[in-house]
């Protein structure tokens, strides 16, 4: 037992012993309940910006402590878990929603431009009628940059 100069237990030691006693006296449901209550209290006392800020801090901390392979691995696991738990209807629904969101945020000119660029790229390709992934990415990025510059 860590004692200070007066022969009393330190705060650190008292906290550790108290935590151990609590853990011995309560089960999983107890911790779930106090976690739920704490989460509800926090959500009542904090706004959207608070959660954005702590999310950013957590993301920054995670990105500083993990490399590219970590993100590739969790991305693959997440994709596999999603594909194992969802059928064709799920993917049709999220594709429809994504298409609608894109349509809502882009005007007719955007689609005309990317369609024209796609046609030009296919006509000016290696002779097989297909554009390389690199070229498609470059042209798509350029089109998006022009769209943003126009404020659409």
mmCIF file of C-alpha atoms in Angstrom, residues 44-113:
data_model
loop_
_atom_site.group_PDB
_atom_site.id
_atom_site.type_symbol
_atom_site.label_atom_id
_atom_site.label_comp_id
_atom_site.label_asym_id
_atom_site.label_seq_id
_atom_site.Cartn_x
_atom_site.Cartn_y
_atom_site.Cartn_z
ATOM 1 C CA UNK A 44 -28.141 16.673 -22.771
ATOM 2 C CA UNK A 45 -25.272 18.943 -21.760
ATOM 3 C CA UNK A 46 -23.278 19.055 -25.022
ATOM 4 C CA UNK A 47 -24.032 20.157 -28.563
ATOM 5 C CA UNK A 48 -23.132 18.846 -32.013
ATOM 6 C CA UNK A 49 -19.836 20.761 -32.058
ATOM 7 C CA UNK A 50 -18.699 19.001 -28.867
ATOM 8 C CA UNK A 51 -19.159 15.595 -30.496
ATOM 9 C CA UNK A 52 -17.496 16.766 -33.706
ATOM 10 C CA UNK A 53 -14.499 17.980 -31.726
ATOM 11 C CA UNK A 54 -14.053 14.805 -29.671
ATOM 12 C CA UNK A 55 -14.551 12.746 -32.837
ATOM 13 C CA UNK A 56 -11.828 14.728 -34.581
ATOM 14 C CA UNK A 57 -9.486 14.330 -31.606
ATOM 15 C CA UNK A 58 -10.123 10.591 -31.514
ATOM 16 C CA UNK A 59 -9.602 10.304 -35.261
ATOM 17 C CA UNK A 60 -6.379 12.307 -35.099
ATOM 18 C CA UNK A 61 -5.114 10.203 -32.210
ATOM 19 C CA UNK A 62 -5.955 6.978 -34.027
ATOM 20 C CA UNK A 63 -4.361 8.113 -37.282
ATOM 21 C CA UNK A 64 -1.181 9.075 -35.421
ATOM 22 C CA UNK A 65 -0.889 5.648 -33.845
ATOM 23 C CA UNK A 66 -1.799 3.440 -36.840
ATOM 24 C CA UNK A 67 -0.414 2.936 -40.315
ATOM 25 C CA UNK A 68 -1.969 2.375 -43.740
ATOM 26 C CA UNK A 69 -2.123 -1.399 -43.242
ATOM 27 C CA UNK A 70 -4.248 -0.954 -40.111
ATOM 28 C CA UNK A 71 -6.861 0.999 -42.050
ATOM 29 C CA UNK A 72 -6.761 -1.451 -44.942
ATOM 30 C CA UNK A 73 -7.334 -4.338 -42.542
ATOM 31 C CA UNK A 74 -10.237 -2.753 -40.662
ATOM 32 C CA UNK A 75 -11.749 -1.580 -43.945
ATOM 33 C CA UNK A 76 -11.591 -5.104 -45.328
ATOM 34 C CA UNK A 77 -13.064 -6.581 -42.152
ATOM 35 C CA UNK A 78 -15.852 -4.011 -42.154
ATOM 36 C CA UNK A 79 -16.631 -4.660 -45.805
ATOM 37 C CA UNK A 80 -16.689 -8.417 -45.258
ATOM 38 C CA UNK A 81 -18.921 -8.084 -42.190
ATOM 39 C CA UNK A 82 -21.284 -5.807 -44.095
ATOM 40 C CA UNK A 83 -21.470 -8.123 -47.100
ATOM 41 C CA UNK A 84 -22.072 -11.109 -44.808
ATOM 42 C CA UNK A 85 -24.964 -9.398 -43.055
ATOM 43 C CA UNK A 86 -26.683 -7.649 -45.974
ATOM 44 C CA UNK A 87 -28.236 -8.861 -49.175
ATOM 45 C CA UNK A 88 -28.755 -7.402 -52.615
ATOM 46 C CA UNK A 89 -31.635 -5.176 -51.450
ATOM 47 C CA UNK A 90 -29.364 -3.376 -48.984
ATOM 48 C CA UNK A 91 -26.859 -2.486 -51.688
ATOM 49 C CA UNK A 92 -29.608 -1.446 -54.082
ATOM 50 C CA UNK A 93 -31.021 0.854 -51.395
ATOM 51 C CA UNK A 94 -27.718 2.513 -50.494
ATOM 52 C CA UNK A 95 -26.890 2.892 -54.189
ATOM 53 C CA UNK A 96 -30.258 4.554 -54.797
ATOM 54 C CA UNK A 97 -29.769 6.891 -51.823
ATOM 55 C CA UNK A 98 -26.249 7.793 -52.960
ATOM 56 C CA UNK A 99 -27.485 8.500 -56.461
ATOM 57 C CA UNK A 100 -30.273 10.704 -55.130
ATOM 58 C CA UNK A 101 -27.874 12.614 -52.859
ATOM 59 C CA UNK A 102 -25.487 13.175 -55.759
ATOM 60 C CA UNK A 103 -28.333 14.267 -57.993
ATOM 61 C CA UNK A 104 -29.564 16.713 -55.344
ATOM 62 C CA UNK A 105 -26.133 18.292 -54.970
ATOM 63 C CA UNK A 106 -25.171 18.553 -58.658
ATOM 64 C CA UNK A 107 -26.899 20.274 -61.508
ATOM 65 C CA UNK A 108 -27.513 19.205 -65.078
ATOM 66 C CA UNK A 109 -24.272 20.862 -66.212
ATOM 67 C CA UNK A 110 -22.227 18.600 -63.944
ATOM 68 C CA UNK A 111 -23.636 15.457 -65.553
ATOM 69 C CA UNK A 112 -23.220 16.885 -69.057
ATOM 70 C CA UNK A 113 -19.597 17.696 -68.322
#
